[in-house]
């Protein structure tokens, strides 16, 4: 079993920045793809960014150039740096690990972008 714990959400003004963290209970980065998803009220959960075990990254078109996913193999932590935030980025953000024996999800952290 792997536990994923997100942190770093909060309220930020448009144009501001936040960094989300996802701490994994085990070192799984060499096997699993780590990803951030988000779900806004009334909408489906969508992929925001992913980082494969190979190091390849992928981003949703809506966040390209503004968000960056990164991993710290020593701390077993994946980050999502979010810059130039917009009101439409408001959502619950979830950390996920997949590609191994089973997918894992964190509990989510709320990000609200509002003036």
XYZ file of N, CA, C and O in Angstrom:
460
model
N 0.829 -1.188 0.000
C 0.000 0.000 0.000
C 0.875 1.254 0.000
O 1.940 1.280 0.591
N 0.378 2.260 -0.682
C 1.066 3.542 -0.754
C 0.093 4.621 -0.337
O -1.051 4.660 -0.802
N 0.531 5.497 0.542
C -0.280 6.648 0.919
C 0.295 7.887 0.252
O 1.520 8.080 0.208
N -0.597 8.708 -0.257
C -0.237 9.980 -0.864
C -0.920 11.090 -0.070
O -2.137 11.046 0.120
N -0.142 12.060 0.372
C -0.680 13.150 1.185
C -0.340 14.475 0.525
O 0.831 14.853 0.415
N -1.390 15.195 0.108
C -1.197 16.494 -0.535
C -1.202 17.613 0.499
O -1.823 17.503 1.555
N -0.545 18.691 0.142
C -0.575 19.911 0.956
C -0.259 21.095 0.052
O 0.187 20.913 -1.087
N -0.515 22.294 0.577
C -0.129 23.505 -0.146
C -1.261 24.257 -0.800
O -1.042 25.326 -1.375
N -2.469 23.726 -0.732
C -3.586 24.450 -1.310
C -3.947 25.677 -0.496
O -3.417 25.906 0.594
N -4.856 26.466 -1.047
C -5.289 27.654 -0.325
C -5.965 28.642 -1.241
O -6.322 28.324 -2.377
N -6.134 29.847 -0.727
C -6.756 30.943 -1.464
C -5.665 31.863 -1.996
O -4.771 32.280 -1.240
N -5.746 32.179 -3.271
C -4.754 33.055 -3.889
C -5.448 33.974 -4.875
O -6.486 33.617 -5.466
N -4.913 35.162 -5.056
C -5.487 36.109 -6.004
C -5.091 35.742 -7.435
O -4.053 35.105 -7.653
N -5.898 36.142 -8.389
C -5.519 35.919 -9.798
C -4.146 36.496 -10.088
O -3.808 37.599 -9.635
N -3.367 35.722 -10.840
C -1.994 36.119 -11.130
C -0.987 35.626 -10.117
O 0.232 35.721 -10.349
N -1.453 35.092 -9.013
C -0.563 34.617 -7.964
C -0.043 33.220 -8.223
O -0.309 32.616 -9.270
N 0.714 32.707 -7.236
C 1.350 31.400 -7.356
C 1.076 30.554 -6.116
O 0.873 31.085 -5.016
N 1.094 29.253 -6.320
C 1.033 28.284 -5.241
C 1.895 27.093 -5.628
O 2.046 26.804 -6.823
N 2.408 26.399 -4.613
C 3.103 25.154 -4.872
C 2.448 24.046 -4.059
O 2.389 24.123 -2.815
N 1.943 23.064 -4.763
C 1.358 21.899 -4.117
C 2.419 20.825 -3.924
O 3.309 20.678 -4.767
N 2.304 20.102 -2.830
C 3.211 18.998 -2.541
C 2.418 17.717 -2.351
O 1.293 17.754 -1.842
N 3.017 16.612 -2.723
C 2.402 15.298 -2.534
C 3.489 14.367 -2.020
O 4.412 14.013 -2.770
N 3.370 14.000 -0.760
C 4.358 13.124 -0.142
C 3.888 11.678 -0.226
O 2.779 11.350 0.211
N 4.733 10.835 -0.797
C 4.423 9.406 -0.905
C 5.069 8.654 0.253
O 6.171 8.996 0.684
N 4.386 7.628 0.727
C 4.888 6.873 1.875
C 6.016 5.927 1.493
O 6.709 5.411 2.370
N 6.201 5.701 0.189
C 7.281 4.847 -0.287
C 7.923 5.490 -1.512
O 7.319 6.347 -2.161
N 9.138 5.059 -1.818
C 9.810 5.526 -3.027
C 9.285 4.716 -4.208
O 9.682 3.569 -4.415
N 8.379 5.333 -4.966
C 7.722 4.632 -6.074
C 7.988 5.292 -7.414
O 7.473 4.876 -8.443
N 8.783 6.353 -7.386
C 8.947 7.146 -8.601
C 9.626 6.376 -9.725
O 9.450 6.708 -10.890
N 10.384 5.353 -9.393
C 11.061 4.584 -10.440
C 10.110 3.623 -11.157
O 10.464 3.070 -12.200
N 8.928 3.448 -10.595
C 7.957 2.528 -11.182
C 6.710 3.257 -11.655
O 6.205 3.016 -12.749
N 6.200 4.158 -10.811
C 4.916 4.788 -11.068
C 5.054 6.096 -11.826
O 6.023 6.836 -11.646
N 4.049 6.379 -12.635
C 3.850 7.735 -13.136
C 3.129 8.521 -12.054
O 2.136 8.056 -11.496
N 3.645 9.689 -11.745
C 3.029 10.572 -10.756
C 2.282 11.679 -11.499
O 2.787 12.225 -12.486
N 1.100 11.979 -11.016
C 0.279 12.950 -11.733
C -0.530 13.798 -10.776
O -0.780 13.419 -9.630
N -0.921 14.954 -11.277
C -1.863 15.823 -10.592
C -3.120 15.919 -11.446
O -3.046 16.147 -12.655
N -4.248 15.715 -10.792
C -5.560 15.895 -11.402
C -6.279 17.007 -10.646
O -5.895 17.364 -9.532
N -7.335 17.516 -11.240
C -8.169 18.479 -10.540
C -9.632 18.269 -10.907
O -9.945 17.761 -11.979
N -10.483 18.673 -9.989
C -11.915 18.562 -10.218
C -12.596 19.805 -9.691
O -12.556 20.088 -8.482
N -13.196 20.545 -10.608
C -13.958 21.732 -10.234
C -15.413 21.333 -9.988
O -15.866 20.302 -10.499
N -16.151 22.128 -9.229
C -17.552 21.798 -8.951
C -18.348 21.602 -10.236
O -18.291 22.434 -11.141
N -19.068 20.483 -10.314
C -19.914 20.218 -11.463
C -19.176 19.751 -12.703
O -19.797 19.595 -13.762
N -17.863 19.540 -12.569
C -17.071 19.112 -13.730
C -16.397 17.774 -13.460
O -16.237 17.363 -12.308
N -15.963 17.130 -14.529
C -15.249 15.870 -14.391
C -13.809 16.122 -13.952
O -13.243 17.189 -14.211
N -13.245 15.118 -13.299
C -11.840 15.205 -12.925
C -10.999 15.193 -14.197
O -11.245 14.409 -15.113
N -9.991 16.064 -14.235
C -9.164 16.160 -15.426
C -7.686 16.102 -15.056
O -7.277 16.549 -13.982
N -6.897 15.567 -15.977
C -5.456 15.512 -15.780
C -4.871 16.908 -15.952
O -5.166 17.601 -16.934
N -4.021 17.293 -15.011
C -3.351 18.587 -15.081
C -1.921 18.411 -15.579
O -1.478 19.084 -16.496
N -1.195 17.501 -14.936
C 0.209 17.281 -15.285
C 0.617 15.891 -14.834
O 0.083 15.374 -13.851
N 1.557 15.306 -15.560
C 2.043 13.972 -15.219
C 3.538 13.901 -15.447
O 4.076 14.561 -16.347
N 4.191 13.077 -14.625
C 5.628 12.862 -14.747
C 5.882 11.366 -14.691
O 5.660 10.733 -13.666
N 6.336 10.816 -15.806
C 6.566 9.378 -15.882
C 7.856 9.002 -15.163
O 8.692 9.854 -14.860
N 8.018 7.703 -14.927
C 9.241 7.228 -14.269
C 10.470 7.536 -15.116
O 11.574 7.679 -14.599
N 10.268 7.677 -16.416
C 11.368 8.007 -17.326
C 11.789 9.466 -17.221
O 12.853 9.848 -17.698
N 10.916 10.274 -16.604
C 11.179 11.700 -16.507
C 10.368 12.525 -17.496
O 10.338 13.759 -17.393
N 9.743 11.859 -18.452
C 8.910 12.588 -19.403
C 7.727 13.219 -18.684
O 7.157 12.624 -17.773
N 7.366 14.419 -19.106
C 6.249 15.125 -18.497
C 5.190 15.443 -19.548
O 5.471 15.524 -20.745
N 3.983 15.642 -19.061
C 2.855 15.954 -19.930
C 1.954 16.928 -19.197
O 1.762 16.803 -17.981
N 1.416 17.902 -19.919
C 0.575 18.923 -19.312
C -0.712 19.113 -20.098
O -0.737 18.967 -21.326
N -1.763 19.450 -19.378
C -2.983 19.873 -20.044
C -2.715 21.182 -20.778
O -1.942 22.020 -20.304
N -3.359 21.358 -21.910
C -3.146 22.579 -22.695
C -3.451 23.826 -21.878
O -2.794 24.862 -22.051
N -4.417 23.731 -21.002
C -4.853 24.899 -20.234
C -3.816 25.382 -19.224
O -3.923 26.509 -18.731
N -2.830 24.550 -18.898
C -1.845 24.941 -17.890
C -0.428 25.022 -18.443
O 0.500 25.397 -17.716
N -0.229 24.663 -19.707
C 1.110 24.702 -20.293
C 1.710 26.097 -20.187
O 1.045 27.094 -20.473
N 2.961 26.131 -19.753
C 3.643 27.408 -19.597
C 3.384 28.087 -18.268
O 4.055 29.075 -17.937
N 2.430 27.578 -17.503
C 2.116 28.172 -16.190
C 2.409 27.211 -15.034
O 2.805 27.643 -13.963
N 2.197 25.935 -15.255
C 2.385 24.924 -14.203
C 3.601 24.065 -14.521
O 3.890 23.789 -15.695
N 4.276 23.614 -13.464
C 5.426 22.734 -13.622
C 5.348 21.607 -12.599
O 5.211 21.874 -11.394
N 5.454 20.375 -13.076
C 5.500 19.221 -12.185
C 6.962 18.802 -12.004
O 7.748 18.822 -12.953
N 7.308 18.460 -10.762
C 8.667 18.029 -10.484
C 8.641 17.002 -9.359
O 7.648 16.880 -8.639
N 9.741 16.276 -9.228
C 9.826 15.227 -8.221
C 11.130 15.347 -7.445
O 12.167 15.684 -8.015
N 11.077 15.036 -6.159
C 12.250 14.952 -5.303
C 12.358 13.495 -4.855
O 11.593 13.045 -4.009
N 13.315 12.774 -5.442
C 13.442 11.339 -5.155
C 13.929 11.058 -3.737
O 13.710 9.972 -3.211
N 14.567 12.015 -3.126
C 15.047 11.819 -1.759
C 13.889 11.962 -0.774
O 13.760 11.185 0.177
N 13.057 12.944 -1.009
C 11.930 13.210 -0.108
C 10.673 12.424 -0.500
O 9.648 12.531 0.178
N 10.733 11.675 -1.606
C 9.543 10.945 -2.096
C 8.360 11.891 -2.256
O 7.228 11.567 -1.871
N 8.629 13.043 -2.816
C 7.610 14.080 -2.920
C 7.534 14.595 -4.355
O 8.565 14.807 -5.000
N 6.317 14.779 -4.827
C 6.086 15.379 -6.139
C 5.432 16.733 -5.910
O 4.613 16.890 -5.001
N 5.822 17.678 -6.724
C 5.348 19.056 -6.578
C 4.585 19.494 -7.828
O 4.811 18.980 -8.921
N 3.724 20.469 -7.625
C 3.098 21.157 -8.741
C 3.237 22.649 -8.472
O 2.565 23.193 -7.589
N 4.132 23.279 -9.204
C 4.304 24.732 -9.106
C 3.303 25.379 -10.041
O 3.309 25.102 -11.250
N 2.456 26.220 -9.494
C 1.401 26.855 -10.275
C 1.608 28.359 -10.259
O 1.563 28.979 -9.196
N 1.848 28.927 -11.419
C 2.061 30.364 -11.570
C 0.959 30.969 -12.429
O 0.250 30.259 -13.147
N 0.848 32.269 -12.368
C -0.147 33.000 -13.173
C -1.527 32.363 -13.033
O -2.215 32.109 -14.030
N -1.924 32.131 -11.812
C -3.180 31.430 -11.572
C -4.386 32.247 -12.023
O -4.389 33.487 -11.933
N -5.379 31.525 -12.502
C -6.607 32.129 -13.017
C -7.796 31.598 -12.202
O -7.725 30.498 -11.637
N -8.899 32.328 -12.176
C -10.079 31.831 -11.463
C -10.518 30.440 -11.943
O -11.003 29.643 -11.130
N -10.316 30.165 -13.206
C -10.722 28.851 -13.730
C -9.822 27.711 -13.274
O -10.107 26.540 -13.551
N -8.740 28.027 -12.568
C -7.902 26.986 -11.966
C -8.465 26.519 -10.626
O -7.944 25.576 -10.032
N -9.494 27.181 -10.156
C -10.118 26.798 -8.891
C -10.661 25.379 -8.966
O -11.436 25.044 -9.868
N -10.236 24.542 -8.034
C -10.630 23.131 -8.043
C -10.014 22.443 -6.832
O -9.159 23.019 -6.142
N -10.438 21.217 -6.613
C -9.723 20.332 -5.695
C -8.666 19.604 -6.526
O -8.988 19.022 -7.561
N -7.434 19.677 -6.057
C -6.315 19.060 -6.763
C -5.939 17.752 -6.064
O -5.761 17.713 -4.837
N -5.795 16.704 -6.871
C -5.500 15.373 -6.366
C -4.168 14.881 -6.921
O -3.886 15.034 -8.107
N -3.400 14.268 -6.053
C -2.183 13.595 -6.461
C -2.524 12.140 -6.770
O -3.349 11.532 -6.074
N -1.878 11.591 -7.784
C -2.151 10.210 -8.172
C -0.872 9.516 -8.584
O 0.050 10.150 -9.111
N -0.840 8.218 -8.339
C 0.261 7.376 -8.794
C -0.341 6.203 -9.548
O -1.248 5.539 -9.036
N 0.127 5.963 -10.756
C -0.395 4.836 -11.514
C 0.709 4.248 -12.386
O 1.752 4.853 -12.594
N 0.431 3.032 -12.853
C 1.399 2.314 -13.665
C 2.036 1.146 -12.946
O 2.790 0.376 -13.543
N 1.733 0.993 -11.664
C 2.239 -0.135 -10.893
C 1.159 -1.176 -10.705
O 0.329 -1.396 -11.582
N 1.127 -1.803 -9.528
C 0.157 -2.863 -9.284
C -1.268 -2.328 -9.195
O -2.224 -3.028 -9.559
N -1.417 -1.105 -8.732
C -2.737 -0.483 -8.634
C -2.557 1.022 -8.551
O -1.501 1.504 -8.177
N -3.595 1.774 -8.912
C -3.495 3.236 -8.801
C -3.712 3.689 -7.361
O -4.399 3.018 -6.587
N -3.098 4.803 -7.029
C -3.275 5.394 -5.708
C -3.673 6.858 -5.867
O -3.244 7.534 -6.804
N -4.467 7.321 -4.891
C -4.935 8.702 -4.899
C -4.745 9.326 -3.527
O -4.898 8.654 -2.504
N -4.448 10.608 -3.532
C -4.450 11.360 -2.296
C -5.847 11.853 -1.979
O -6.797 11.620 -2.736
N -5.968 12.561 -0.860
C -7.280 13.006 -0.390
C -7.709 14.315 -1.045
O -8.889 14.684 -0.966
N -6.802 14.996 -1.695
C -7.126 16.240 -2.374
C -6.834 17.470 -1.534
O -6.876 17.421 -0.304
N -6.542 18.563 -2.216
C -6.326 19.842 -1.554
C -7.010 20.931 -2.372
O -6.922 20.943 -3.600
N -7.711 21.820 -1.691
C -8.500 22.851 -2.364
C -7.615 24.017 -2.787
O -6.838 24.540 -1.992
N -7.776 24.420 -4.035
C -7.139 25.633 -4.555
C -8.245 26.562 -5.018
O -9.080 26.178 -5.842
N -8.258 27.761 -4.469
C -9.254 28.755 -4.837
C -8.540 30.004 -5.323
O -7.707 30.563 -4.608
N -8.867 30.408 -6.548
C -8.267 31.606 -7.138
C -9.361 32.665 -7.241
O -10.294 32.528 -8.043
N -9.243 33.683 -6.424
C -10.295 34.692 -6.362
C -9.738 35.975 -5.783
O -8.844 35.962 -4.932
N -10.288 37.092 -6.247
C -9.909 38.387 -5.694
C -10.850 38.778 -4.556
O -10.690 39.845 -3.953
